[in-house]
Short mmCIF file of C-alpha atoms in Angstrom, two decimals:
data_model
loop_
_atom_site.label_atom_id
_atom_site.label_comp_id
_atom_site.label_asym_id
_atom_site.label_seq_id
_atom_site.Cartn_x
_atom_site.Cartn_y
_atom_site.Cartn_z
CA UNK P 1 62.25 6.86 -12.26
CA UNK P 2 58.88 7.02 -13.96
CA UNK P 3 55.45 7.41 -11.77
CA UNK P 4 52.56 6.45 -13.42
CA UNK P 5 49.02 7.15 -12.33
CA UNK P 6 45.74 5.27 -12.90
CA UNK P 7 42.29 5.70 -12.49
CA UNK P 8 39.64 3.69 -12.24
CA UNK P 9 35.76 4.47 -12.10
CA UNK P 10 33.25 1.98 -10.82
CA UNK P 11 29.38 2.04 -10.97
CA UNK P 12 27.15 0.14 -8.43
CA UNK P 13 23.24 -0.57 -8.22
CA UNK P 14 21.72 0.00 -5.44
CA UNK P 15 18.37 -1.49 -5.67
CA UNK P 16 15.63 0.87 -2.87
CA UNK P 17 13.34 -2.02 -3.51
CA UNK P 18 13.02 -5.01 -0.31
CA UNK P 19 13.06 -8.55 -1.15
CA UNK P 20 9.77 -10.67 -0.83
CA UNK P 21 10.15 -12.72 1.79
CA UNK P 22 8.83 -13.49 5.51
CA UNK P 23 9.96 -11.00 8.37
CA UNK P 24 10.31 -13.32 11.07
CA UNK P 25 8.62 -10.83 13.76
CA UNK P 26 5.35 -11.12 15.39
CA UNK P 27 4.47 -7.89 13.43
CA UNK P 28 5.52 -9.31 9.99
CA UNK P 29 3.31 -11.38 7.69
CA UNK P 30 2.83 -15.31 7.51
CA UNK P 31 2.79 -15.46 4.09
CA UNK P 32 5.39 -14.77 1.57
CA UNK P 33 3.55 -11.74 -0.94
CA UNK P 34 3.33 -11.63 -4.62
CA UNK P 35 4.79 -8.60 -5.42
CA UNK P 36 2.40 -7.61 -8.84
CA UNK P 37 3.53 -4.51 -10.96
CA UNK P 38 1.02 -1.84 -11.60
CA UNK P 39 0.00 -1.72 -15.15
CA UNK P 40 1.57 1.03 -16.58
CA UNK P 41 -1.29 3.19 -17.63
CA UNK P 42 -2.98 3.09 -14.24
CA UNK P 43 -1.84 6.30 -12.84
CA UNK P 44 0.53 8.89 -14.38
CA UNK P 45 4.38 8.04 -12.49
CA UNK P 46 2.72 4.35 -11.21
CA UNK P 47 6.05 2.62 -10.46
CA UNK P 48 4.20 0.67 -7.80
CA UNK P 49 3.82 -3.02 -6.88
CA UNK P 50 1.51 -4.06 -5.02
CA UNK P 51 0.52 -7.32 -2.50
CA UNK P 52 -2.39 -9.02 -0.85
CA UNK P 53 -2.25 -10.36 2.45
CA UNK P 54 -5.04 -13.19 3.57
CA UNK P 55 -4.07 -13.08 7.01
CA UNK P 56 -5.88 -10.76 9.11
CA UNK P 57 -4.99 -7.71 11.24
CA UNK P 58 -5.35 -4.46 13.00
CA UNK P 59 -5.45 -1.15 10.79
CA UNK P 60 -1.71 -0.60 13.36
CA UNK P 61 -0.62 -4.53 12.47
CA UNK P 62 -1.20 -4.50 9.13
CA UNK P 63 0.50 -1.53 8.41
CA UNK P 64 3.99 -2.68 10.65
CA UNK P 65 3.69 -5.35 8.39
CA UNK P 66 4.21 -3.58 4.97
CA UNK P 67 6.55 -1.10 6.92
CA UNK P 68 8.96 -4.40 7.63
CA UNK P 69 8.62 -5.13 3.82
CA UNK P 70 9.14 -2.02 2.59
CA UNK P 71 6.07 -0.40 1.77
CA UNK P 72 2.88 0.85 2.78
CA UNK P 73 -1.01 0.06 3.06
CA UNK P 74 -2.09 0.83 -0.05
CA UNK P 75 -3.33 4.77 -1.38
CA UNK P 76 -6.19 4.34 -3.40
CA UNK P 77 -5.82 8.03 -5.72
CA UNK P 78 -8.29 7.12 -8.31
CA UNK P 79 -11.02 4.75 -10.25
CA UNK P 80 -8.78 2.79 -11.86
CA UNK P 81 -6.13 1.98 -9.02
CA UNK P 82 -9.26 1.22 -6.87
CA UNK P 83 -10.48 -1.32 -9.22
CA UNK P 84 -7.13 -2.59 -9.65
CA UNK P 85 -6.55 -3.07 -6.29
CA UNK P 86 -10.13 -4.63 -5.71
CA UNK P 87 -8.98 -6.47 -8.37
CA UNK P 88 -6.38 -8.41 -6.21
CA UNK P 89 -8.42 -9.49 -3.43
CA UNK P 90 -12.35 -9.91 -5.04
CA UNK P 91 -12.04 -13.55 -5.54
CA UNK P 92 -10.16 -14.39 -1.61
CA UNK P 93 -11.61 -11.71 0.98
CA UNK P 94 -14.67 -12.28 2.00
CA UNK P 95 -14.65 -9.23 4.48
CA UNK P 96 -13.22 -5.84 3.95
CA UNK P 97 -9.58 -5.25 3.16
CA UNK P 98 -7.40 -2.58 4.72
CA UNK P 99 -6.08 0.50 3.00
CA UNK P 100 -4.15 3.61 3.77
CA UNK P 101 -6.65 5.31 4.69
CA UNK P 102 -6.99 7.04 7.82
CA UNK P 103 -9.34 9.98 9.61
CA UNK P 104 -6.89 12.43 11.53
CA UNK P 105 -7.57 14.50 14.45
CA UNK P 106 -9.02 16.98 12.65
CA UNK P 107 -11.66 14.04 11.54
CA UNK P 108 -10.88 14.57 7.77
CA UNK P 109 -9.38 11.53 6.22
CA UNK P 110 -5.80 11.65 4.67
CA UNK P 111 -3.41 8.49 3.31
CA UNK P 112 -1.04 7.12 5.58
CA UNK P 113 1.87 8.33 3.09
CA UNK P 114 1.05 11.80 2.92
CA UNK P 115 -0.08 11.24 -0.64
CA UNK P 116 -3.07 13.69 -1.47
CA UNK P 117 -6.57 12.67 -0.67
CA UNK P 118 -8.77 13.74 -3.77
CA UNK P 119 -10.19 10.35 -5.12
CA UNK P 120 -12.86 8.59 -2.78
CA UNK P 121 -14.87 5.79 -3.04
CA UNK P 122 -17.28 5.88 -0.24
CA UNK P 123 -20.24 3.20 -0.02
CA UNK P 124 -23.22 5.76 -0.53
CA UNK P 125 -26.25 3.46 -1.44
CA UNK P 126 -26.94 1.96 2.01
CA UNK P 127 -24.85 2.55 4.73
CA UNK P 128 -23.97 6.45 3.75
CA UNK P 129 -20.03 5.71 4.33
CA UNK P 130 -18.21 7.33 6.33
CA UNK P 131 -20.65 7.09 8.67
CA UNK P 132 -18.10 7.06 11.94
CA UNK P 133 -21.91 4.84 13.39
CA UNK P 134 -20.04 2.72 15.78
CA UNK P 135 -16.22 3.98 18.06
CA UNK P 136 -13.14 4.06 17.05
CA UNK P 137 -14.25 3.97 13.11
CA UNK P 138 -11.03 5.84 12.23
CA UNK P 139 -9.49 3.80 9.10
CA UNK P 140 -10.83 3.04 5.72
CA UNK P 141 -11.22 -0.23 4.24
CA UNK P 142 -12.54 -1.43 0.59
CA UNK P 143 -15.12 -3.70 0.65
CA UNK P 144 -16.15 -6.77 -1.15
CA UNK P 145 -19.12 -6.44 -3.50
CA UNK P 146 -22.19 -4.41 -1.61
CA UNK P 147 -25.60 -3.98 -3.70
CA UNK P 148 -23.93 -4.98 -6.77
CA UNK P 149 -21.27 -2.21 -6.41
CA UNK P 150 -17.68 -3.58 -6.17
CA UNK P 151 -14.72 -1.83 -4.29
CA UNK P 152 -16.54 0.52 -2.23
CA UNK P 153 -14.77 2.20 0.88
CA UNK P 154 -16.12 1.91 4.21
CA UNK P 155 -14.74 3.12 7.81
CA UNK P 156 -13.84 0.45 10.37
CA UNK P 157 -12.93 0.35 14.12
CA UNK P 158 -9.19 0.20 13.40
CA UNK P 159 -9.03 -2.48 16.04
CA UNK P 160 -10.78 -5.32 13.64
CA UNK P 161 -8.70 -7.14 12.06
CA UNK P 162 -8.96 -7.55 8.18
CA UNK P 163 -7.13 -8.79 5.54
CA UNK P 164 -5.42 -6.07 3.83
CA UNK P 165 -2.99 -4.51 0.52
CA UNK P 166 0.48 -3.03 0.45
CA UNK P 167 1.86 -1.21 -2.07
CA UNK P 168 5.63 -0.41 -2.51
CA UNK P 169 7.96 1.66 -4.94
CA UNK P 170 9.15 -0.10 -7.55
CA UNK P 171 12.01 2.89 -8.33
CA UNK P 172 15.64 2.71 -7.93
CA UNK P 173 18.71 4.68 -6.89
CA UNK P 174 21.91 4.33 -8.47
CA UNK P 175 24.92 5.36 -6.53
CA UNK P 176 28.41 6.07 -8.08
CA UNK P 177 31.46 4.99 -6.20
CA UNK P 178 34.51 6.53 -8.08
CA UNK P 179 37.82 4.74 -6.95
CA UNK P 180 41.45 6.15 -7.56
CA UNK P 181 43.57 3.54 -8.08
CA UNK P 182 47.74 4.94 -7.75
CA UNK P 183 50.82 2.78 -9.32
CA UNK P 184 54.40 3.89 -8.70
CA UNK P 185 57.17 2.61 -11.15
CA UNK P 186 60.39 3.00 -10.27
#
């Protein structure tokens, strides 16, 4: 009698990334998003995509809504991601567009995904943002063109509702599955 033994290995893909489509919740978006890739010089490690939603929401809605699609509001971390990101929207939105941005309870403003708050882009010229001037002024929002200046960052009751821009992870895990396979001959 002879026993022979085999082994097999097999490798799967498991993408991290969500599919684009419609969440069918009242939390989820309307629209379908276009996904756009970050250009790759933007930011050092940018494997982000990110998408801009028309429809308009509460700072809490809007950011369910790239939760359920598996991202985020968007973290603005310097110049060049804000412009890109104003970039999206400056020909659609005609009010300000939600980001990530949020003041805690400490009143000093941090992004939503724990990512470092270094870069800002307050509106400074005539409205001295943040200027917390009315309640509940709590999250941040980038703003359509104001004295000439494009992208500028303002902070909004987080109860209006505004159009706004997720960003999600464009990375991927691989998992190995290893399978042993046994064969008797007799």
């Amino acid at each position: 009698a002879t026993t022979t033994v085999a082994t097999t290995a097999a490798a799967t893909t498991v993408a991290t990334t969500v599919a684009a489509t419609t969440v069918a919740t009242t939390a989820g978006p309307t629209s379908i998003p276009v996904w756009l890739l970050a250009p790759a010089n933007l930011v050092a490690g940018a494997d982000q995509e990110f998408a801009f939603f028309e429809e308009q929401k509460t700072f809490a809605a809007a950011s369910e809504s790239c939760r359920l699609l598996g991202g985020e509001l968007a973290s603005v971390t310097t110049r060049r991601l804000n412009d890109h990101i104003y970039g999206l929207f400056q020909d659609q939105a005609k009010k300000p567009v939600w980001i990530g941005g949020q003041r805690n309870t400490h009143g000093n403003f941090e992004w939503l995904n724990g990512k470092r708050w270094s870069y800002t882009n307050w509106e400074r010229r005539s409205t001295l943002q943040p200027d917390g001037a009315l309640v509940n002024e709590h999250c941040v929002s980038i703003g359509d063109e104001v004295n000439g200046r494009r992208g500028k960052w303002f902070d909004q009751n987080c109860d209006n509702q505004f159009s706004f821009v997720c960003a999600r992870s464009t990375l991927t895990t691989t998992t190995t599955t290893t399978t042993a396979t046994t064969a008797t001959t007799t």
